[in-house]
Every structure is written in C-alpha cells, then in structure tokens.
Short mmCIF file of C-alpha atoms in Angstrom, two decimals:
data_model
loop_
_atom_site.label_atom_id
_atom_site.label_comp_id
_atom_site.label_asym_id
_atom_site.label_seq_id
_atom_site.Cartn_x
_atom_site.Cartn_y
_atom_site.Cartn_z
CA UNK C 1 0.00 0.00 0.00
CA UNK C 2 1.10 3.13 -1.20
CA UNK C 3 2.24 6.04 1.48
CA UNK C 4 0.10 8.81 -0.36
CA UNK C 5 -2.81 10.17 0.52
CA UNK C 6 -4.09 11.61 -3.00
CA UNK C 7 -4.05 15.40 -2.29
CA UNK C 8 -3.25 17.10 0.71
CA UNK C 9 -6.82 19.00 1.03
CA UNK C 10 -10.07 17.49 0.37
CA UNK C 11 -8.94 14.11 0.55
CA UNK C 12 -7.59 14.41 4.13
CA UNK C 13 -10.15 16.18 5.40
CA UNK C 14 -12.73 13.74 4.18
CA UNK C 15 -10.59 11.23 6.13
CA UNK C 16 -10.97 13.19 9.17
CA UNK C 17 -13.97 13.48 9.09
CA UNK C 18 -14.75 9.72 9.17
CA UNK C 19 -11.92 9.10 11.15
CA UNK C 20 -13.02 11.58 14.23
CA UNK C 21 -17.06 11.10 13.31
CA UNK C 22 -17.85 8.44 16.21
CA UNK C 23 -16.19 11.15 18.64
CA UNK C 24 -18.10 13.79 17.02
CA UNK C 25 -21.68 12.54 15.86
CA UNK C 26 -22.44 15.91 14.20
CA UNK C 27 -19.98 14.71 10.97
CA UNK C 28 -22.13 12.09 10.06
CA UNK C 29 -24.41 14.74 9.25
CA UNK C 30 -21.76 17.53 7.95
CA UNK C 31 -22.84 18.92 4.38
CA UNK C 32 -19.68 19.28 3.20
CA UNK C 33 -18.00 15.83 4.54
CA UNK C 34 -21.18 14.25 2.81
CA UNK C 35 -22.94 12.34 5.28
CA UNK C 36 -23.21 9.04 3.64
CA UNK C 37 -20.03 8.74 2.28
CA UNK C 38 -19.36 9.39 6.14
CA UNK C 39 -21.52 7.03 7.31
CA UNK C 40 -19.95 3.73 5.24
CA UNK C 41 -16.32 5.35 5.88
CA UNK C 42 -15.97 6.20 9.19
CA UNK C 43 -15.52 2.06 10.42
CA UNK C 44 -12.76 1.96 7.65
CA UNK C 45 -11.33 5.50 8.89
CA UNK C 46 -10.67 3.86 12.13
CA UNK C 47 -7.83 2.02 10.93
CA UNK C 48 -6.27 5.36 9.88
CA UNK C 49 -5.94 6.38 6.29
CA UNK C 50 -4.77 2.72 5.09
CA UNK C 51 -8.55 1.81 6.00
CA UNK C 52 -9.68 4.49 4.26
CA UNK C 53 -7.75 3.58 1.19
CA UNK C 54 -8.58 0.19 1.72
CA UNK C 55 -12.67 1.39 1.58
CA UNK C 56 -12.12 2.89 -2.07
CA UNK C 57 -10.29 -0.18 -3.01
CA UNK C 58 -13.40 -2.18 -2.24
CA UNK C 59 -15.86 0.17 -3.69
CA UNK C 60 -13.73 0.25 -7.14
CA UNK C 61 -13.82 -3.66 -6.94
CA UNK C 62 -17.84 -3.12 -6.57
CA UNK C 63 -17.85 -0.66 -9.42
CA UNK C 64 -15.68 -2.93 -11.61
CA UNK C 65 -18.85 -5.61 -10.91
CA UNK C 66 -21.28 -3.09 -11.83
CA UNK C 67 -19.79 -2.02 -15.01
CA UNK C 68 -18.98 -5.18 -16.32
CA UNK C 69 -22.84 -6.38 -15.14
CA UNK C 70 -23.90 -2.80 -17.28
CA UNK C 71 -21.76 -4.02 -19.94
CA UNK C 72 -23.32 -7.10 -20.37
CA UNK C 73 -26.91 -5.91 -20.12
CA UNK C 74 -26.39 -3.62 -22.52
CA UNK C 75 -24.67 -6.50 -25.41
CA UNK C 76 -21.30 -4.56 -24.96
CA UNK C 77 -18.95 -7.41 -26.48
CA UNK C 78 -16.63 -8.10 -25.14
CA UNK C 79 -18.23 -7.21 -21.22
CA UNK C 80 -15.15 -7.81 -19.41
CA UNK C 81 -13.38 -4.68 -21.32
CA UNK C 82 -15.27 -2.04 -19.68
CA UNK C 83 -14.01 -3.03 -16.02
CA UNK C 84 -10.44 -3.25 -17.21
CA UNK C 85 -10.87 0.36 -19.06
CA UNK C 86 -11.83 1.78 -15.82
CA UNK C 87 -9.07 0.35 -13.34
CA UNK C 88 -6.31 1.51 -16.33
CA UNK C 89 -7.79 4.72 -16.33
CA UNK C 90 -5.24 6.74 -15.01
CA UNK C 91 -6.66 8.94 -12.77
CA UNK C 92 -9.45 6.42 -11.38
CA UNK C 93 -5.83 3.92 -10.76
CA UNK C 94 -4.06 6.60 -8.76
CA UNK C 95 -6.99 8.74 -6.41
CA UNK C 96 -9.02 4.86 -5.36
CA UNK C 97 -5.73 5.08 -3.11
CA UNK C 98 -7.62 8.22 -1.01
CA UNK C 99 -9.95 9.59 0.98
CA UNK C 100 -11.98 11.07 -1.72
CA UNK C 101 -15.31 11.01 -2.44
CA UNK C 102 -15.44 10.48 -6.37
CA UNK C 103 -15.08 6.45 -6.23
CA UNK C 104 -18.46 6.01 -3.95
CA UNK C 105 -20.50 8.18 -6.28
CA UNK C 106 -19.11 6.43 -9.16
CA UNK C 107 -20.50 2.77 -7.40
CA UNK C 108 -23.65 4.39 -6.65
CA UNK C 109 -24.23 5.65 -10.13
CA UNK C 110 -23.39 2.54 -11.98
CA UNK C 111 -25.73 0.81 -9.77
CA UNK C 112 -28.47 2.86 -10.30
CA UNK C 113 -27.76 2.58 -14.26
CA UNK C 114 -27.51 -1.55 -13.67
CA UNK C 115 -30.38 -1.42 -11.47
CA UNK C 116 -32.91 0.55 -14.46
CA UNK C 117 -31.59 -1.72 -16.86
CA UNK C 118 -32.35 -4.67 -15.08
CA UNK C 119 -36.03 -3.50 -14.21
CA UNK C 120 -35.15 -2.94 -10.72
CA UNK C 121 -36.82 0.48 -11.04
CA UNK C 122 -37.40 0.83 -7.03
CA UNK C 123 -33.94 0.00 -6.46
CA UNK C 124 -32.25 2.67 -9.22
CA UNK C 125 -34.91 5.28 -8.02
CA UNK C 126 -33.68 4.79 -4.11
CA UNK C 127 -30.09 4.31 -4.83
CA UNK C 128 -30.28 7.80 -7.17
CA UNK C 129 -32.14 9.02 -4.12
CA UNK C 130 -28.59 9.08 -2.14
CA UNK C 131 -26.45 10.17 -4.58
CA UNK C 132 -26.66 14.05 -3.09
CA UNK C 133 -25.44 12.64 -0.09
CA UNK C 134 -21.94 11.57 -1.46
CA UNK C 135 -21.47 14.37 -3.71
CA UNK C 136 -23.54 17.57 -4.42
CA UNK C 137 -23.40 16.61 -8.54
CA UNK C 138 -25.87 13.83 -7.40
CA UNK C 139 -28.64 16.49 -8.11
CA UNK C 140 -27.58 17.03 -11.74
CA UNK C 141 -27.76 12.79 -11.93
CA UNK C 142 -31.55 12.96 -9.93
CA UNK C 143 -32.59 15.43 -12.73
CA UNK C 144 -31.23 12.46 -15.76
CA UNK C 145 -32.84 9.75 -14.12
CA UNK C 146 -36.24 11.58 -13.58
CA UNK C 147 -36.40 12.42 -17.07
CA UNK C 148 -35.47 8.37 -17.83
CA UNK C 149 -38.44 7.61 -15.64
CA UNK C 150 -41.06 10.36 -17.41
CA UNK C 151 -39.82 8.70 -21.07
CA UNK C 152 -40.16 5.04 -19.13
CA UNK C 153 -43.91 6.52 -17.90
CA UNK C 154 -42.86 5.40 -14.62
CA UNK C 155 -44.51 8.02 -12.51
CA UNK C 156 -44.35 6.66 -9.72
CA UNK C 157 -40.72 6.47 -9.06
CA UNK C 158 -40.38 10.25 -9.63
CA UNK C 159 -41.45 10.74 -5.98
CA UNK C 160 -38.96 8.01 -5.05
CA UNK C 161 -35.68 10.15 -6.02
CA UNK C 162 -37.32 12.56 -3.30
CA UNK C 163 -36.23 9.51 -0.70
CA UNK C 164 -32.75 10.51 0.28
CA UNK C 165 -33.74 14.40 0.75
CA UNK C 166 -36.45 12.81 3.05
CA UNK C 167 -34.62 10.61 5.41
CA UNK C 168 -31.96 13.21 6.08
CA UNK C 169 -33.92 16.26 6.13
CA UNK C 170 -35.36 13.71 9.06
CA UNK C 171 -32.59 12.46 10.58
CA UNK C 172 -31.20 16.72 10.47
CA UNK C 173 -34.10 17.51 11.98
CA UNK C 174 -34.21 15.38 15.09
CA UNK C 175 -30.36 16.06 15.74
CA UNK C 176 -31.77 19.84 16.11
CA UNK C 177 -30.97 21.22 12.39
CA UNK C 178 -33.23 23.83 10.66
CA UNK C 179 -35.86 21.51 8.72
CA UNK C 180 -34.56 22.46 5.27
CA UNK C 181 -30.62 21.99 6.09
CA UNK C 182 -30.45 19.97 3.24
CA UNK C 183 -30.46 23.45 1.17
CA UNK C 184 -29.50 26.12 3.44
CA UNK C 185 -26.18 24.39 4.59
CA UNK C 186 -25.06 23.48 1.43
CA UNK C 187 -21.68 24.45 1.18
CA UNK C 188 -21.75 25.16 -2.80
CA UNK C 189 -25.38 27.11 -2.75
CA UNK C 190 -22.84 29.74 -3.45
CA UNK C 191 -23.22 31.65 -6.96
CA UNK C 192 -18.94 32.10 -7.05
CA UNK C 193 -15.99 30.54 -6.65
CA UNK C 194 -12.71 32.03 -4.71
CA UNK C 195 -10.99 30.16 -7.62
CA UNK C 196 -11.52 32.09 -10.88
CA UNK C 197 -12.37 30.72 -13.86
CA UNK C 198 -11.27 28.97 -17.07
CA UNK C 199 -11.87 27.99 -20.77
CA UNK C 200 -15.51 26.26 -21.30
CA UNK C 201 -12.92 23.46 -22.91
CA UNK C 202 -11.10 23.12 -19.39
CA UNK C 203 -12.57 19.25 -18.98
CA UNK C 204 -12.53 18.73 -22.49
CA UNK C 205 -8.33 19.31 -22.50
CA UNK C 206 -8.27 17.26 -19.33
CA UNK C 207 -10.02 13.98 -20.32
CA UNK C 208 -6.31 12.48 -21.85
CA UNK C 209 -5.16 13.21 -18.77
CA UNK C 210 -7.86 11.49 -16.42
CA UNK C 211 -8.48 8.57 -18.74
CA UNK C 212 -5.16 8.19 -20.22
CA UNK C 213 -4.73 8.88 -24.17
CA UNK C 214 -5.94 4.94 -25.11
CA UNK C 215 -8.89 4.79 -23.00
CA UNK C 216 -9.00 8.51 -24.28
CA UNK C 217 -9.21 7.32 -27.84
CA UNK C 218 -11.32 4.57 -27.36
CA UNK C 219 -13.58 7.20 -25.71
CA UNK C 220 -13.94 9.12 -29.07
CA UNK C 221 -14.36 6.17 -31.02
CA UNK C 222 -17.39 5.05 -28.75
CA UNK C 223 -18.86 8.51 -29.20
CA UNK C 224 -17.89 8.45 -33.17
CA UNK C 225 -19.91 4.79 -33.19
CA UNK C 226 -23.00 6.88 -31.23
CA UNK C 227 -23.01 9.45 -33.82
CA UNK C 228 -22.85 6.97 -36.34
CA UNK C 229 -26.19 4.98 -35.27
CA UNK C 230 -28.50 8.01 -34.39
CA UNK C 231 -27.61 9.97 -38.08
CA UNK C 232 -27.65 6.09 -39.80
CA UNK C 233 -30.83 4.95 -38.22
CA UNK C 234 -28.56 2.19 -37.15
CA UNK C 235 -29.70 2.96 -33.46
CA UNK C 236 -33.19 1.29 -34.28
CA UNK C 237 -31.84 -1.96 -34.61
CA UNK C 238 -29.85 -2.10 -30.90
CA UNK C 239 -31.52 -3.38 -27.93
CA UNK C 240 -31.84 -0.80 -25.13
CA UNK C 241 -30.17 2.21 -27.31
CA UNK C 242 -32.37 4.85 -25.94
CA UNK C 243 -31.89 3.42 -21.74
CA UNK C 244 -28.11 3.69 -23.18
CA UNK C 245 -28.47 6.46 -24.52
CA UNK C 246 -30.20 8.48 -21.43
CA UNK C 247 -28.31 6.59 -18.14
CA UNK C 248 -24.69 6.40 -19.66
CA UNK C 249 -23.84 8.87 -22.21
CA UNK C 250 -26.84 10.96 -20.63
CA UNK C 251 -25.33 11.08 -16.96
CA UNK C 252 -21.64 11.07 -18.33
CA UNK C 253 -22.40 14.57 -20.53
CA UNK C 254 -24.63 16.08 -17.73
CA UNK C 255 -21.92 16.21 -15.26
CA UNK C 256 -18.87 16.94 -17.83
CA UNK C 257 -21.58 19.98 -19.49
CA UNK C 258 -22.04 21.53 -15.98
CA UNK C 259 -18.20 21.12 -14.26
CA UNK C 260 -17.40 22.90 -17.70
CA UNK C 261 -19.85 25.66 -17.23
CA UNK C 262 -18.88 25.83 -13.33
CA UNK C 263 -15.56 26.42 -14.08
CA UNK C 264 -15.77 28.36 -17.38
CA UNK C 265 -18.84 30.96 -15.21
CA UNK C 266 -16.96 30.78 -11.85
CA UNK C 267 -19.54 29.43 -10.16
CA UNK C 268 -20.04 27.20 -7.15
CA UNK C 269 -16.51 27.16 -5.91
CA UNK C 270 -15.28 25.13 -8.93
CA UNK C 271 -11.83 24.93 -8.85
CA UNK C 272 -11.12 23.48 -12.17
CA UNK C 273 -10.26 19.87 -10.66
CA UNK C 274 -9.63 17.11 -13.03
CA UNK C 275 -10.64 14.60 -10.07
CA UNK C 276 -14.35 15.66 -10.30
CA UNK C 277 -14.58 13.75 -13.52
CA UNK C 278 -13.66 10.70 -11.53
CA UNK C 279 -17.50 9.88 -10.80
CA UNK C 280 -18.61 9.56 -14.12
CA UNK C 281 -15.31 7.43 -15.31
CA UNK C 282 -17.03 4.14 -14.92
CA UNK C 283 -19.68 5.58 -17.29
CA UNK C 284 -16.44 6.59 -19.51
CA UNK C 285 -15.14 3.02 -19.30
CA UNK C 286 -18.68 1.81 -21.05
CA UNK C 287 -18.70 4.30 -24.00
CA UNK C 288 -14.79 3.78 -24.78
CA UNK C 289 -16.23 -0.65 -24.66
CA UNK C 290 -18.31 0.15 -27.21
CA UNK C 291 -15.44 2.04 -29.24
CA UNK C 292 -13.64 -1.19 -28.67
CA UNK C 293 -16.54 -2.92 -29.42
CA UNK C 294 -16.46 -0.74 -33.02
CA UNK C 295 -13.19 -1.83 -33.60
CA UNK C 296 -14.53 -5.32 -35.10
CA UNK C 297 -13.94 -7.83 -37.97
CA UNK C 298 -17.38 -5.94 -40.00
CA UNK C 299 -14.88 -2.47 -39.58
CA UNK C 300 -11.64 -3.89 -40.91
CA UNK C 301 -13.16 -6.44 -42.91
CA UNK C 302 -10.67 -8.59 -41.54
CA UNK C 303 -11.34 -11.19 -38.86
CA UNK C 304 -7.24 -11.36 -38.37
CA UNK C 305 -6.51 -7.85 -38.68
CA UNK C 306 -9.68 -7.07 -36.16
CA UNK C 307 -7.83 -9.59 -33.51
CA UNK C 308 -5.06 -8.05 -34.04
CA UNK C 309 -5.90 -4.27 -33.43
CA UNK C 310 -8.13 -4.97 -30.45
CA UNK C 311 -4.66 -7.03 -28.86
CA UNK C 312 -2.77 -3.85 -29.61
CA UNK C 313 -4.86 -1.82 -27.85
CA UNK C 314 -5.24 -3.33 -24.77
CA UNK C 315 -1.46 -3.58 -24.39
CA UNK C 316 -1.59 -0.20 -25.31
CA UNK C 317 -4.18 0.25 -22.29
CA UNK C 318 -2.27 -2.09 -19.99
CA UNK C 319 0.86 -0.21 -20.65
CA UNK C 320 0.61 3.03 -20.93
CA UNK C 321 0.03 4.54 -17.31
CA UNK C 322 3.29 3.34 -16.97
CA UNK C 323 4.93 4.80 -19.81
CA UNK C 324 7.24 8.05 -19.12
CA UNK C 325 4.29 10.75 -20.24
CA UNK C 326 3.01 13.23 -19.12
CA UNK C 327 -0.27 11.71 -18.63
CA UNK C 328 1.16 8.54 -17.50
CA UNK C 329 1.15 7.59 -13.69
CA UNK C 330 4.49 9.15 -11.56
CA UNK C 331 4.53 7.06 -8.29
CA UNK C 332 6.88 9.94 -6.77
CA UNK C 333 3.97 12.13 -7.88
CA UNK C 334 0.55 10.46 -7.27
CA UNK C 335 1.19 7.25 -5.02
CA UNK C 336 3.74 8.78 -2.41
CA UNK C 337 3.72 11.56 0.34
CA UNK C 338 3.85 15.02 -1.31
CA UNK C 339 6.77 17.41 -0.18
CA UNK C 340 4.35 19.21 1.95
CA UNK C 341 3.33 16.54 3.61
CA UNK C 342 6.93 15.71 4.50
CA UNK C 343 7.62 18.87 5.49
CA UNK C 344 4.59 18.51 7.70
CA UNK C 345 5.66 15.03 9.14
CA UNK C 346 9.26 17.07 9.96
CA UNK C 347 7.28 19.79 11.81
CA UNK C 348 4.77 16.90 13.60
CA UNK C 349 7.97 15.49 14.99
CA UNK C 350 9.59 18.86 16.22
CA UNK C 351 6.39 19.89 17.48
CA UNK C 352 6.02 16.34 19.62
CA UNK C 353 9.32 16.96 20.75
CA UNK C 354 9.35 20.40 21.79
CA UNK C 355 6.11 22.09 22.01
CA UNK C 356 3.96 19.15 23.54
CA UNK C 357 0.57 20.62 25.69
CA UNK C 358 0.17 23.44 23.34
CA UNK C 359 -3.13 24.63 21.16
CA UNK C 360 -2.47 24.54 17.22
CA UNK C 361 -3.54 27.13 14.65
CA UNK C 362 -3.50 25.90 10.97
CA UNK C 363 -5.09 25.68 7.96
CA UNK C 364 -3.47 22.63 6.08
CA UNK C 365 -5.06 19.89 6.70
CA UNK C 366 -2.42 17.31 6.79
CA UNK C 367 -1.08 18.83 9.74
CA UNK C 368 -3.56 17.16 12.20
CA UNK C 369 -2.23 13.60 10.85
CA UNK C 370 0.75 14.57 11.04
CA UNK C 371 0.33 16.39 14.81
CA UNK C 372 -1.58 13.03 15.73
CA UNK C 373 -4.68 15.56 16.87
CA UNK C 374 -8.45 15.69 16.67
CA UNK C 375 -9.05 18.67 14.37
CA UNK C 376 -12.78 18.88 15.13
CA UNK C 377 -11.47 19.35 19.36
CA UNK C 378 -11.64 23.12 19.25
CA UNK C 379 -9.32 23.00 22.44
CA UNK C 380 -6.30 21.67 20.19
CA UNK C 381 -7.19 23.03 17.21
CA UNK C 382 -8.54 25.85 15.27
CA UNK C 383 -8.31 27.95 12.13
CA UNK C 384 -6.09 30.31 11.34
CA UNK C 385 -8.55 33.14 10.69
CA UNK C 386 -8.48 33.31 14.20
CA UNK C 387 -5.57 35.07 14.63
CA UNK C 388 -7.11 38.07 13.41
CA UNK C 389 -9.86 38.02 16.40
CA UNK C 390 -8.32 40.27 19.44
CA UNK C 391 -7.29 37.79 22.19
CA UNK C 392 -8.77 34.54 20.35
CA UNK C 393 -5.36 33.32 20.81
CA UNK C 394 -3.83 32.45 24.49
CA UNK C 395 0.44 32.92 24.87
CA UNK C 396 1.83 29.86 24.22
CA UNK C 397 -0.25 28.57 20.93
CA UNK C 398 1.61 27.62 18.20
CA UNK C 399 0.69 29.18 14.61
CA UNK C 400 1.16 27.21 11.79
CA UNK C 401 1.41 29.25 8.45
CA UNK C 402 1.51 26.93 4.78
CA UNK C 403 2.27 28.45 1.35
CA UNK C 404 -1.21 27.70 0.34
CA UNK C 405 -4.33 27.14 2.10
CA UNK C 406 -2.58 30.25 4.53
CA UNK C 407 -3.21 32.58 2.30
CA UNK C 408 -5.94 30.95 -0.13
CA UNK C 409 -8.15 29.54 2.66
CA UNK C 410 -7.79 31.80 5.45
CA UNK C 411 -5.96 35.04 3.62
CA UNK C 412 -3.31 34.66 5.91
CA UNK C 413 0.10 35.97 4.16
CA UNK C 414 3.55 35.33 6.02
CA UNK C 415 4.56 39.12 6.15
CA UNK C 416 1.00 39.96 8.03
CA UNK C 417 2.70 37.52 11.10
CA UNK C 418 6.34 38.23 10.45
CA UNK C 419 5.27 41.93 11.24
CA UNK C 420 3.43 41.65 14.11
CA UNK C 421 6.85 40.59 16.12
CA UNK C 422 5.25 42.26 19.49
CA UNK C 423 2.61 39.36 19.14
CA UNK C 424 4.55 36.01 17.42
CA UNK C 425 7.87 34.55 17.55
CA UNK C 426 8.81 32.69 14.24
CA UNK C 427 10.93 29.71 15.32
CA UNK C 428 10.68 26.96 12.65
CA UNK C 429 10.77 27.48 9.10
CA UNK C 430 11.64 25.04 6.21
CA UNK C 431 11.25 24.45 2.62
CA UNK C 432 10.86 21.44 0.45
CA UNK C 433 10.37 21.53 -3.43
CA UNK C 434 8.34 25.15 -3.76
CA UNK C 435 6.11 24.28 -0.74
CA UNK C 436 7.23 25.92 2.68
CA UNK C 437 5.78 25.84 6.54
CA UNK C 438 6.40 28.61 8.95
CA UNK C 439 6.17 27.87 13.21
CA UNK C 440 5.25 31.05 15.34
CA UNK C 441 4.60 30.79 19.22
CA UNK C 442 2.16 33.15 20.54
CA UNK C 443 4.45 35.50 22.85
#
C-alpha cells in the first residue's frame, strides 16, 4: 500500500472526518463531509488512512462488478473490457488510493444505471435518491434519471428520487438542524468561486489526462460509433439504445456539461479539478467498450486484422500509465507523500518533541495527521482566521502558516505575522520543493 494520501486538502479532510465522526456525531451529518459517504467510511477511517484507502479499493472492486454487469446488459462485447478500461484509467488507478469522495458516487451511479436496466426500477430510483449525499453533482444525476423515468412513464418512481432528501432532512431535523438543512447548509449554494475561472474546454483538455490517451481514444471512437447509429438509423436496430443512450452517455455529458460551465462561469466554488470527472469514469469506461466494441472484424473487414488491433490496444491500455508521459502515472507524484506533507511530518515530529501541551492554529489539513490531533477538538485546534480576532489566541499557541491554504483559505500571508513581532515569535521554518511551513509561538 502506497504512502500517499491523494491530495493534501479534500482528501484528508474527508478522512478526518470519518476518522473523528464516532467522537463527534455531528460529521455524520456535515454537508460538506457528505454524510453518507461518512456514514460507510468512518468504520474503515478507524484504521487510519490505510482503512480508508482500503474502503475505495473495495468500492472500485464493486464498481468494476457493476460495469462489467452494465456491460453485459447492454450486449457490450466483449463485457469484461469495460471493467479493465476503468481500473487503467489513469486517474481512477491513482486517487481509489484516497480519501476522496469520487469512487463512492461512481459505485452508486453505476448501480443505479444496472439497477434501471435490469427492471429494478425501485432499487435505481432509491439508490439515485442518495447520490446528493456523497457528492452535491448527485442532483444534476436525480434530474437524468427523472427524465429516464417520465420517457419510461414510470410516474411513480419520480417521488422516489425525493427519498434521500427525506430521510436526512429527518434524521437533520431530530439532531436539532433547521428543517430544510439539506439546502440552506449546502456548502456550494454559493453563486462564485474564490478560484476564478477557465476555458468552457477546461474538462474537455483534461479527459487524456484522467483517462489516459488509449482509453481517451477509445472514448472518441465510442462517441464516433453513437453518432454513427443516431444519423444512420442504425440505433433502431440495438436493444436498449435509448436506456443507453439516457443513463450512460446521458449522466456522463450532464456532469462533464455543468463542471465545464462551473468552471468556465466561476460558479459554485469550482476549482477546475480534473478529479471531479472521476464519478462519471465508470460511465467513460462503457462508451470507450463500445469504441472497442467498433473496432470489429465488420470495420476492418478482416477477422485477423480485427484480432489483431483490439490485442494492440489493450497492451496499449495495460501499458501506458506506466509509460514516461506526461499523462502517464508518476509514483513519486501520485502514489507517495507530497513534499508538503513531509515537510509537515518534519514539523509533527519537532512539534512532539518540543512544544507538547500546546493549542495549534493551521489551515493545512495534513497537519492534524501529522500532529496526531483531533481537528474537530476546538481545544487543540482551530483555524487560522483566528488570529485576526483580538485575544482569540492564548500565549503559548503555536501558529502554523503553509504556502497555500494560509493565504488561499484563510488570507493569511507570512509578512502579516512576520510583522506583528510584538505578538509572534517565528521559530521553525523550512522548505521542500516550492512548498514551505512557517512555526510562530504566541508571545
């Protein structure tokens, strides 16, 4: 098992929050932490951040048996391509080993695909139902599967995708939350984004890099063969085109669409993250099957030369994450400890040795793994937008300052402490590869 964590932000705080949730019920309800992805994570969290990579590894397994299951239902020949697409995906391959909460939205969309497709309307509706829970884009997925269930005439499952909203508008409720938390906490209600913006073809540059350039091209080749079939009239003649049609390339384009216009508008606190594309990569791994798929004996008009070209690619597939490319996987990069998380590690074991009994004030969020401290126990720990607030801080504290959430999170900038010398002592400072941490003491 790999010593990374995937990032240094989200992903460790999302494994914080699981990790400290039994101590603090109040997370398993915490918009932002996503309270079911809390609620199946927090027994793996327990084990530290090996069980929580060990939780993604099992719901990637799951999702492998749900897109292969898809596959099938759906006459993708051969099935067992689309699970092997998605694990040598690149991205998908590198962040299952984190605390993030892409991989569980991915399983729970798949399902609810393989449960429509299998007739198990009841079951897709209430799975769908959830989605919001895990990740706030499971509203944009509610609004493709209720318009799947007005062409299906099922009526009476529209009410259904109202289920999840329902039991934890409850469950808020009775913990002593306003009734409609559900809405007013949400943490991306938000019409901006502290980030900026970017080109509308942000995602559309970044794909390569999340699936890799084969999957990539097998990708464009499934959407060529789509094309194809709906200008062709070829789609009349394939079982289930239109369920295929609305659930994967449907729910795949809704979510790509609207990260593009997040980011492109500045809206919502998008950020421009090629991870977010990581929930709808199992759908990806389906479309670029049926690009493989295309890539048949009736194409080439070859049975040999058809064998051939489909055992080309998938050594291609197989091989290429580990190829020395830019959008290749760099273990050094993506599987180990970042240098600001060693830098952070150094400082944890300074701190331990020095400063022991002391309350911390940080904004990185690695820092309470590596300080071995419950982040949510205000009497360790608190932000560093607190330091502003006129006696918030008590002599002694130590102040933590980082080269970027500092100063992006908390607008925190080195000089504003250096400065204030009457008030802070600086007496720890490193650097490591661009990425620096600063120690003050409260005088």
């Amino acid at each position: 098992m790999t010593d990374g964590t995937g990032d240094s932000g989200d992903s460790v705080m999302h494994y914080l929050f699981s990790r400290y949730a039994f101590d603090h019920p109040q997370n398993f309800l915490d918009h932002w932490a996503k309270p079911l992805f809390v609620l199946v994570s927090a027994p793996f969290a327990q084990f530290g951040f090996t069980g929580m990579k060990l939780f993604n590894c099992t719901v990637a397994l799951l999702t492998a048996v749900f897109v292969f299951r898809v596959a099938a239902s759906l006459g993708i020949r051969p099935a067992w391509v689309a699970p092997l697409l998605l694990f040598f995906s690149v991205e998908y391959a590198v962040l299952i080993f984190s605390g993030l909460t892409e991989p569980l939205f991915g399983l729970g969309l798949t399902l609810g695909v393989y449960c429509a497709l299998s007739g198990r309307r009841l079951c897709s509706a209430l799975v769908i139902s959830f989605l919001p829970f895990v990740r706030s884009e499971g509203w944009i997925i509610m609004g493709v599967f209720a318009l799947f269930f007005v062409w299906k005439k099922h009526w009476k499952m529209l009410p259904v995708l109202l289920a999840g909203h329902l039991v934890y508008t409850l469950a808020g409720f009775l913990s002593g939350k306003e009734i409609l938390w559900v809405f007013i906490q949400n943490p991306y209600a938000n019409g901006s984004s502290p980030y900026g913006s970017g080109s509308l073809l942000h995602y559309a540059g970044l794909l390569p890099y999340v699936l890799g350039v084969p999957v990539c091209l097998l990708f464009c080749f499934g959407l060529i063969r789509l094309i194809y079939l709906l200008f062709s009239g070829g789609h009349k003649r394939v079982a289930l085109f239109t369920e295929e049609l609305l659930l994967v390339y449907g729910c795949f384009f809704a979510l790509f669409f609207a990260h593009s216009l997040f980011w492109w508008l500045g809206l919502f606190n998008s950020a421009g993250l090629s991870r977010v594309l990581l929930s709808v990569v199992p759908l990806a791994a389906l479309i670029a099957a049926r690009g493989f798929e295309g890539l048949s004996a009736r194409l080439l008009r070859n049975d040999k030369a058809a064998v051939a070209l489909r055992s080309l690619l998938l050594v291609y597939v197989m091989i290429f994450p580990f190829t020395p490319n830019p959008a290749a996987i760099d273990i050094s990069r993506d599987l180990s400890r970042m240098p600001d998380q060693r830098l952070a590690d150094e400082l944890g074991a300074e701190i331990k040795a020095r400063y022991t009994g002391r309350k911390h004030y940080y904004e990185h969020n690695y820092l309470s793994m590596a300080l071995d401290i419950d982040p949510f126990d205000k009497a360790l720990q608190e932000g560093l937008k607190r330091v502003r607030e006129p006696g918030a801080v008590p002599p002694g504290s130590l102040i933590i300052w980082d080269d970027w959430y500092a100063p992006v999170q908390a607008g925190i900038m080195l000089e504003e402490l250096r400065r204030d010398t009457a008030a802070y002592t600086e007496v720890w400072n490193k650097s490591r590869e661009g990425r620096q941490l600063v120690l003050f003491t409260k005088n």
